[in-house]
Short mmCIF file of C-alpha atoms in Angstrom, two decimals:
data_model
loop_
_atom_site.label_atom_id
_atom_site.label_comp_id
_atom_site.label_asym_id
_atom_site.label_seq_id
_atom_site.Cartn_x
_atom_site.Cartn_y
_atom_site.Cartn_z
CA MET A 19 0.00 0.00 0.00
CA GLU A 20 1.40 3.39 -0.99
CA TRP A 21 1.56 6.29 1.43
CA LEU A 22 -1.30 8.03 -0.37
CA GLU A 23 -3.56 4.99 0.03
CA THR A 24 -2.63 4.92 3.71
CA LEU A 25 -3.62 8.59 3.95
CA TYR A 26 -6.97 7.85 2.28
CA VAL A 27 -7.68 4.96 4.68
CA VAL A 28 -6.75 7.12 7.69
CA CYS A 29 -9.15 9.84 6.48
CA ILE A 30 -11.98 7.33 6.16
CA GLY A 31 -11.11 5.98 9.62
CA ILE A 32 -11.25 9.46 11.13
CA GLY A 33 -14.70 9.95 9.62
CA ILE A 34 -15.99 6.63 10.93
CA ILE A 35 -14.58 7.20 14.43
CA TYR A 36 -16.00 10.73 14.56
CA SER A 37 -19.41 9.46 13.42
CA LEU A 38 -19.43 6.77 16.11
CA LEU A 39 -18.42 9.26 18.80
CA LEU A 40 -21.16 11.61 17.63
CA LEU A 41 -23.67 8.76 17.66
CA PHE A 42 -22.85 7.65 21.21
CA PHE A 43 -21.94 10.92 22.90
CA GLY A 44 -24.08 13.48 21.07
CA ASP A 45 -22.85 16.73 19.65
CA TRP A 46 -20.02 17.08 22.15
CA SER A 47 -17.90 19.04 19.71
CA GLY A 48 -19.54 22.36 20.57
CA ASN A 49 -21.17 24.93 18.40
CA PHE A 50 -18.78 26.91 16.25
CA HIS A 51 -20.10 30.28 15.19
CA ILE A 52 -18.31 30.19 11.83
CA PRO A 53 -20.68 28.01 9.76
CA VAL A 54 -18.08 26.83 7.24
CA LEU A 55 -15.76 25.56 10.00
CA GLN A 56 -18.26 23.31 11.75
CA PRO A 57 -16.69 19.96 12.64
CA VAL A 58 -19.36 17.95 10.80
CA ILE A 59 -18.55 19.74 7.54
CA LEU A 60 -14.80 19.36 7.95
CA VAL A 61 -15.07 15.68 8.82
CA SER A 62 -17.44 15.00 5.92
CA GLY A 63 -14.92 16.63 3.57
CA VAL A 64 -12.02 14.61 5.01
CA THR A 65 -14.02 11.38 4.81
CA ALA A 66 -15.09 12.10 1.22
CA PHE A 67 -11.47 12.87 0.35
CA GLY A 68 -10.43 9.48 1.71
CA GLY A 69 -13.27 7.64 -0.01
CA CYS A 70 -12.63 9.29 -3.38
CA GLY A 71 -8.92 8.60 -3.04
CA ILE A 72 -9.39 4.89 -2.33
CA LEU A 73 -11.92 4.46 -5.14
CA LEU A 74 -9.91 6.39 -7.73
CA SER A 75 -6.59 4.75 -6.86
CA ARG A 76 -8.04 1.24 -6.96
CA LEU A 77 -10.50 1.54 -9.86
CA THR A 78 -8.71 3.85 -12.29
CA ALA A 79 -5.32 4.01 -13.95
CA TYR A 80 -4.79 7.70 -13.10
CA ALA A 81 -1.43 8.84 -11.78
CA PRO A 82 -1.23 9.35 -7.99
CA GLY A 83 -1.02 13.14 -8.41
CA ILE A 84 -4.23 13.22 -10.47
CA VAL A 85 -5.97 10.94 -7.95
CA LEU A 86 -4.88 13.26 -5.12
CA LEU A 87 -6.17 16.33 -6.96
CA LEU A 88 -9.50 14.68 -7.85
CA SER A 89 -9.87 13.42 -4.28
CA LEU A 90 -9.29 16.91 -2.88
CA MET A 91 -11.91 18.28 -5.27
CA GLY A 92 -14.35 15.51 -4.34
CA GLY A 93 -13.88 16.15 -0.62
CA ALA A 94 -14.35 19.89 -1.04
CA ILE A 95 -17.46 19.43 -3.19
CA LEU A 96 -19.03 17.02 -0.71
CA ALA A 97 -18.23 19.35 2.21
CA VAL A 98 -19.92 22.26 0.41
CA LEU A 99 -22.91 20.10 -0.51
CA SER A 100 -23.25 18.82 3.05
CA TYR A 101 -23.32 22.42 4.29
CA PHE A 102 -26.04 23.55 1.88
CA PHE A 103 -28.19 20.40 1.90
CA TRP A 104 -27.75 19.22 5.49
CA ILE A 105 -26.35 21.80 7.94
CA LYS A 106 -27.96 25.00 6.63
CA PRO A 107 -31.55 23.64 6.56
CA MET A 108 -31.09 22.14 10.04
CA GLU A 109 -29.96 25.49 11.49
CA LYS A 110 -33.44 26.91 10.93
CA THR A 111 -35.17 24.03 12.68
CA GLU A 112 -33.00 23.93 15.77
CA SER A 113 -34.83 25.28 18.77
CA SER A 114 -34.96 24.20 22.32
CA THR A 115 -37.17 24.90 25.28
CA GLY A 116 -34.28 24.12 27.59
CA TYR A 117 -32.06 26.77 29.10
CA SER A 118 -29.24 27.07 31.57
CA MET A 119 -29.78 28.88 34.86
CA GLN A 120 -26.77 31.04 33.96
CA GLU A 121 -28.70 32.33 30.92
CA LEU A 122 -31.07 34.10 33.31
CA THR A 123 -28.37 36.60 34.33
CA GLY A 124 -29.28 40.01 32.92
CA ARG A 125 -32.92 39.09 32.22
CA LEU A 126 -35.87 41.09 33.46
CA GLY A 127 -38.39 39.51 35.78
CA LEU A 128 -41.46 40.36 37.82
CA VAL A 129 -41.69 39.66 41.54
CA SER A 130 -44.67 37.33 42.01
CA THR A 131 -44.09 36.70 45.73
CA SER A 132 -42.56 39.53 47.79
CA ILE A 133 -38.88 39.12 48.52
CA PRO A 134 -37.95 39.87 52.16
CA ALA A 135 -34.66 41.58 52.99
CA SER A 136 -32.96 38.36 54.07
CA GLY A 137 -35.15 35.63 52.65
CA LEU A 138 -36.56 34.14 49.50
CA GLY A 139 -39.40 35.20 47.27
CA GLU A 140 -40.44 34.25 43.78
CA VAL A 141 -39.72 35.90 40.44
CA LEU A 142 -41.50 35.33 37.15
CA VAL A 143 -39.08 35.35 34.18
CA THR A 144 -40.30 35.29 30.59
CA MET A 145 -38.21 33.11 28.30
CA VAL A 146 -38.55 32.18 24.62
CA SER A 147 -40.16 28.90 25.61
CA GLY A 148 -42.61 30.46 28.06
CA THR A 149 -42.74 31.81 31.57
CA THR A 150 -40.81 30.32 34.47
CA HIS A 151 -40.94 30.87 38.22
CA HIS A 152 -37.73 30.88 40.24
CA MET A 153 -36.72 31.39 43.84
CA ALA A 154 -35.16 34.81 44.27
CA SER A 155 -33.31 36.79 46.89
CA SER A 156 -32.54 40.50 47.11
CA LEU A 157 -28.90 41.15 46.20
CA GLU A 158 -28.95 44.42 48.18
CA GLN A 159 -30.60 42.75 51.21
CA LYS A 160 -33.60 45.13 50.90
CA PRO A 161 -37.23 43.99 50.67
CA ILE A 162 -38.73 43.99 47.17
CA PRO A 163 -42.55 44.12 47.00
CA GLU A 164 -44.73 41.96 44.77
CA GLY A 165 -45.25 43.41 41.27
CA THR A 166 -41.81 45.08 41.08
CA LYS A 167 -39.77 44.66 37.91
CA VAL A 168 -36.34 43.27 38.70
CA VAL A 169 -33.09 42.42 36.93
CA VAL A 170 -31.32 39.14 37.60
CA VAL A 171 -27.75 40.01 38.60
CA GLU A 172 -26.41 36.55 39.41
CA VAL A 173 -27.45 32.96 39.95
CA LYS A 174 -26.11 30.79 42.78
CA ASP A 175 -27.41 27.39 43.86
CA HIS A 176 -30.57 27.78 41.74
CA VAL A 177 -31.47 31.06 43.46
CA LEU A 178 -31.72 34.28 41.43
CA TYR A 179 -30.16 37.32 43.08
CA VAL A 180 -32.09 40.34 41.85
CA VAL A 181 -32.21 44.12 42.15
CA PRO A 182 -35.15 46.38 41.28
CA PHE A 183 -35.13 47.55 37.66
CA GLU A 184 -34.62 51.31 37.47
CA LYS A 185 -34.91 53.82 34.65
CA GLU A 186 -31.86 55.91 33.74
CA ASN A 187 -33.05 58.72 36.03
CA GLY A 188 -33.04 56.35 39.03
CA GLU A 189 -36.83 55.92 39.15
CA ARG A 190 -37.94 52.37 39.93
CA VAL A 191 -40.23 50.65 37.45
CA VAL A 192 -43.26 48.94 38.97
#
C-alpha cells in the first residue's frame, strides 16, 4: 500500500470514528459560530477525500497526483454540498425549550411573591419557551414588594439574586 492509500484509509477511519463518537456521545464538539468551520462539515470533507482517493486509486489508472487532486476536489465538493443540503436547513429548525440557569443573568423579571430583605421570594421570568418561576433573593438585602420589575444580577445554587429595575433617572419601574 502506498503512502497516499494509507492517507486515504486514515481519512476514512477518522470519519468513521467521529461518526461513532457523535452517535454515542451526542454533539459534544460544541457549536462553532463560523458556519463553514463546523466539525461535521470538515469531517465529511475529510471522509469524502479518503473515499474518493481509495476508489480512484483502486479503480482507475490515473497517476497518484491526479488521484490526489480529484480526491481533494471531491472532498471539497461534498463538504460544500453537506453544508447547503444538510447543515444549513437544520440550522433553521434547531430550537430548544431548555435553558441554563446562567442564561437568566441580565434578564428582566417580575416579583410574584414579595422578597424579604434576608429571605426568599419568587420571580416570574419570561423566556422564549414560556414563563418560568424561580426562587429569588434580594442582592442588596432590601425587601422587594410583589409586582416590582427586577433584573437578575447573578445565579447561585438555583437562586436568582435580583435588584429592582430602574430607569436611567433612578426611578424604579413597577
